[in-house]
Short mmCIF file of C-alpha atoms and ligand atoms in Angstrom, two decimals:
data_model
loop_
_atom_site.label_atom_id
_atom_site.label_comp_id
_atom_site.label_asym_id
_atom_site.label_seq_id
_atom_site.Cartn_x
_atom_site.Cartn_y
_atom_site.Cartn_z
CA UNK A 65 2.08 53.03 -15.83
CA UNK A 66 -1.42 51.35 -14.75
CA UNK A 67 -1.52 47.85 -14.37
CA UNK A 68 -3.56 47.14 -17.15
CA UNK A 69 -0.41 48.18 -19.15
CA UNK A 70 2.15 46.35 -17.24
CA UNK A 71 0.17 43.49 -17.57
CA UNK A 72 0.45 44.23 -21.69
CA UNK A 73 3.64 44.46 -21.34
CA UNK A 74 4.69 41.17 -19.56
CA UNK A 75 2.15 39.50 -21.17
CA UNK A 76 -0.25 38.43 -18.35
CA UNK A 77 -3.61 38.45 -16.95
CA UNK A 78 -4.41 41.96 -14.52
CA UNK A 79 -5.42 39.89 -12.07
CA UNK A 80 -2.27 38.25 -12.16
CA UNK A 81 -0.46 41.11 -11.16
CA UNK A 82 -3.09 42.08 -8.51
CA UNK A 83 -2.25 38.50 -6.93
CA UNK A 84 1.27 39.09 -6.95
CA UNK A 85 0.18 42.91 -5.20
CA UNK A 86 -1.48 40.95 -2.78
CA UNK A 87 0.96 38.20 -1.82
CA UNK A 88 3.76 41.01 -1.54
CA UNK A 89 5.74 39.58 -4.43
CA UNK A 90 6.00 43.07 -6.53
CA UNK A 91 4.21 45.69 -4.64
CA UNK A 92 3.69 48.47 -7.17
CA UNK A 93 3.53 52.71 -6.09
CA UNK A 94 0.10 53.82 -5.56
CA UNK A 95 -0.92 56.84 -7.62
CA UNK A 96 -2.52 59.46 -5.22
CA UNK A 97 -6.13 58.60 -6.77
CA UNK A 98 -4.83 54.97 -5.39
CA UNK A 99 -4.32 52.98 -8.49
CA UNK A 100 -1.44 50.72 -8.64
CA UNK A 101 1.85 52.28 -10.30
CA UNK A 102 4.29 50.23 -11.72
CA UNK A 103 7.05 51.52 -12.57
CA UNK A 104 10.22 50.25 -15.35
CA UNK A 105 11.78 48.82 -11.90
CA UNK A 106 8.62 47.23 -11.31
CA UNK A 107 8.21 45.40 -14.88
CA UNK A 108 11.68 44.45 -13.84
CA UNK A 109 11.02 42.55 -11.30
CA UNK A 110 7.84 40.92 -12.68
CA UNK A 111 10.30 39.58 -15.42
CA UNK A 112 12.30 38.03 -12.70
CA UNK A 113 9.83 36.27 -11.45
CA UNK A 114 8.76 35.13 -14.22
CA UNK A 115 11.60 33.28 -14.82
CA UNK A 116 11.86 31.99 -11.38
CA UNK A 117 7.89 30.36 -12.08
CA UNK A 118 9.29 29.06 -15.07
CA UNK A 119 11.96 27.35 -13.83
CA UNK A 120 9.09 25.53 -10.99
CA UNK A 121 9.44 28.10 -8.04
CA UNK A 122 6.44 28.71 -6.09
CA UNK A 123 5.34 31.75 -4.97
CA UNK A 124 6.73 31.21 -1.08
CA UNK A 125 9.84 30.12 -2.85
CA UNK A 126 10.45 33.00 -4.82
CA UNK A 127 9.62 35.21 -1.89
CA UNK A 128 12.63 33.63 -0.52
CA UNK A 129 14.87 34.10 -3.45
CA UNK A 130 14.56 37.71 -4.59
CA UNK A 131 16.25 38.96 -1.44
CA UNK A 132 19.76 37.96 -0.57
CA UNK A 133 19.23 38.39 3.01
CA UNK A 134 16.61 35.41 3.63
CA UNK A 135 17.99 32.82 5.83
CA UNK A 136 15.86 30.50 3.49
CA UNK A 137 17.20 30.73 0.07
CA UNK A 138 20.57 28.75 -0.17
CA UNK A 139 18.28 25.72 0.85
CA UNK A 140 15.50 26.89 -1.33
CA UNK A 141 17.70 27.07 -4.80
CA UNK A 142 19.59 24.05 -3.50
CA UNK A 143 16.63 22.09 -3.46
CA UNK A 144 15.06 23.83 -7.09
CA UNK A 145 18.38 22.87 -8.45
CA UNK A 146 18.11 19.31 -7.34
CA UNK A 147 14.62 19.27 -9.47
CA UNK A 148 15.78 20.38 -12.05
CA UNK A 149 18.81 17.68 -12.18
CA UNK A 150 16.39 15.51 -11.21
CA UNK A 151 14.13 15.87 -14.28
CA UNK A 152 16.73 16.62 -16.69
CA UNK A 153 18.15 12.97 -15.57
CA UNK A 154 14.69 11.69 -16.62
CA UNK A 155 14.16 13.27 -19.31
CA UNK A 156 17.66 12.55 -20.65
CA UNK A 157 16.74 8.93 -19.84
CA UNK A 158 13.33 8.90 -21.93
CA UNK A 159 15.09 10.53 -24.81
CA UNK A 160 17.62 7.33 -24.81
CA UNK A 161 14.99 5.01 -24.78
CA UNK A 162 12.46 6.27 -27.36
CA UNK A 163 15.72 6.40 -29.53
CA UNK A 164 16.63 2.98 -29.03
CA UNK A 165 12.89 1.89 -29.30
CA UNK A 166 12.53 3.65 -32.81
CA UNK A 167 15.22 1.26 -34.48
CA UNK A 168 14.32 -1.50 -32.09
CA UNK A 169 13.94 -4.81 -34.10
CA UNK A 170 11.88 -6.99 -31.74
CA UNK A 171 8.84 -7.84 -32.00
CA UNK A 172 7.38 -6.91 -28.53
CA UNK A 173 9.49 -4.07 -26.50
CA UNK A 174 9.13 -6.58 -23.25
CA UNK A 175 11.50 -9.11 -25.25
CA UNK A 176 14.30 -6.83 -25.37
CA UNK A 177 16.95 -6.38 -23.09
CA UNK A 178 17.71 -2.97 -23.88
CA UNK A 179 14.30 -1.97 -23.65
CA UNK A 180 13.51 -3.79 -20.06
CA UNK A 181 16.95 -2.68 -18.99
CA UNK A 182 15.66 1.36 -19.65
CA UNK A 183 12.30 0.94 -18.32
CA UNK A 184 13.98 -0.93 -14.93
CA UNK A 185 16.01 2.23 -14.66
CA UNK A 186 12.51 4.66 -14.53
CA UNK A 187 12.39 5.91 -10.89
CA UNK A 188 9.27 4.67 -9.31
CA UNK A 189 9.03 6.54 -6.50
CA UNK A 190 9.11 10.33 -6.81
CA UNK A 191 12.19 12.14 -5.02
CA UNK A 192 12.30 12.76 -1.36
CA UNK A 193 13.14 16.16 -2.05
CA UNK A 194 9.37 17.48 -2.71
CA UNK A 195 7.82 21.07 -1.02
CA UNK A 196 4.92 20.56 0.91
CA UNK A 197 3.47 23.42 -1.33
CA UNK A 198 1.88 20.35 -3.42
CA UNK A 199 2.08 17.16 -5.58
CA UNK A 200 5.18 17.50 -7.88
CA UNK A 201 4.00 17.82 -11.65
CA UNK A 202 6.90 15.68 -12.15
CA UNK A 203 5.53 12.33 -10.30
CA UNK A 204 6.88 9.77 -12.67
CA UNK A 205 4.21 7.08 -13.57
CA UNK A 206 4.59 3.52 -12.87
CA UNK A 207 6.07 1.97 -16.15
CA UNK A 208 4.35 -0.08 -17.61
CA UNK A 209 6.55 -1.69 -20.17
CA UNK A 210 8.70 -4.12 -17.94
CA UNK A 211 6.82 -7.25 -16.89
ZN1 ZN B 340 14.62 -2.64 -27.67
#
């Protein structure tokens, strides 16, 4: 199929797919009048990826991934994994405290122990685990609740 199709399909931008053409992510057949050809295998592996963007990769990263022969990739999903953990701890954490805080009975959140003891706990510093791809969408900001 053409790529304006495939693109249809999976529900992205053509030059999307050109990008990932060009980076050597999914390189698609070319048709003898040289348009790109993707094929079901192709749309396949575009899904893939999808998921592996969704789940933070970068590009580089997913490189990496897709093929089990890269020396890279056990450190590569190690380290996505420890993201993950890493923001699921956090966001596990802000779920506790906006509970508590919804039922909380003083007057001023800095007053209560429960409160200052959550907002203590908020990481301040953002894990030492981060790519040098670019600044981690996760940065926590300073909180500004304790004090
Ligand atoms: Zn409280």
């Amino acid at each position: 199929m053409r790529i304006g199709e495939a693109a249809r399909r999976l529900g992205v931008a053509v030059h999307v797919l050109r990008h990932w053409d060009d980076e050597a992510v999914v390189v698609p057949d070319r048709a003898p009048s040289g348009h790109r050809d993707y094929t079901e295998e192709h749309l396949h592996r575009l899904r893939v990826l999808r998921a592996c963007q969704d789940v933070g990769m970068s590009l580089p990263e997913i490189r990496q991934v897709l093929h089990r022969s890269e020396p890279e990739r056990a450190d590569v999903i190690e380290r996505q994994l420890r993201r993950v953990r890493t923001q699921r701890a956090r966001l596990e954490a802000a779920e506790r405290f906006l509970v508590h805080v919804v039922d909380c009975e003083h007057d001023l959140l800095t007053r209560c122990e429960a409160c200052t003891g959550y907002a203590v706990g908020v990481p301040l510093r953002p894990p030492p685990h981060r790519t040098p791809a670019g600044p981690d969408p996760t940065t926590p900001h300073r909180s500004t609740v304790a004090g």
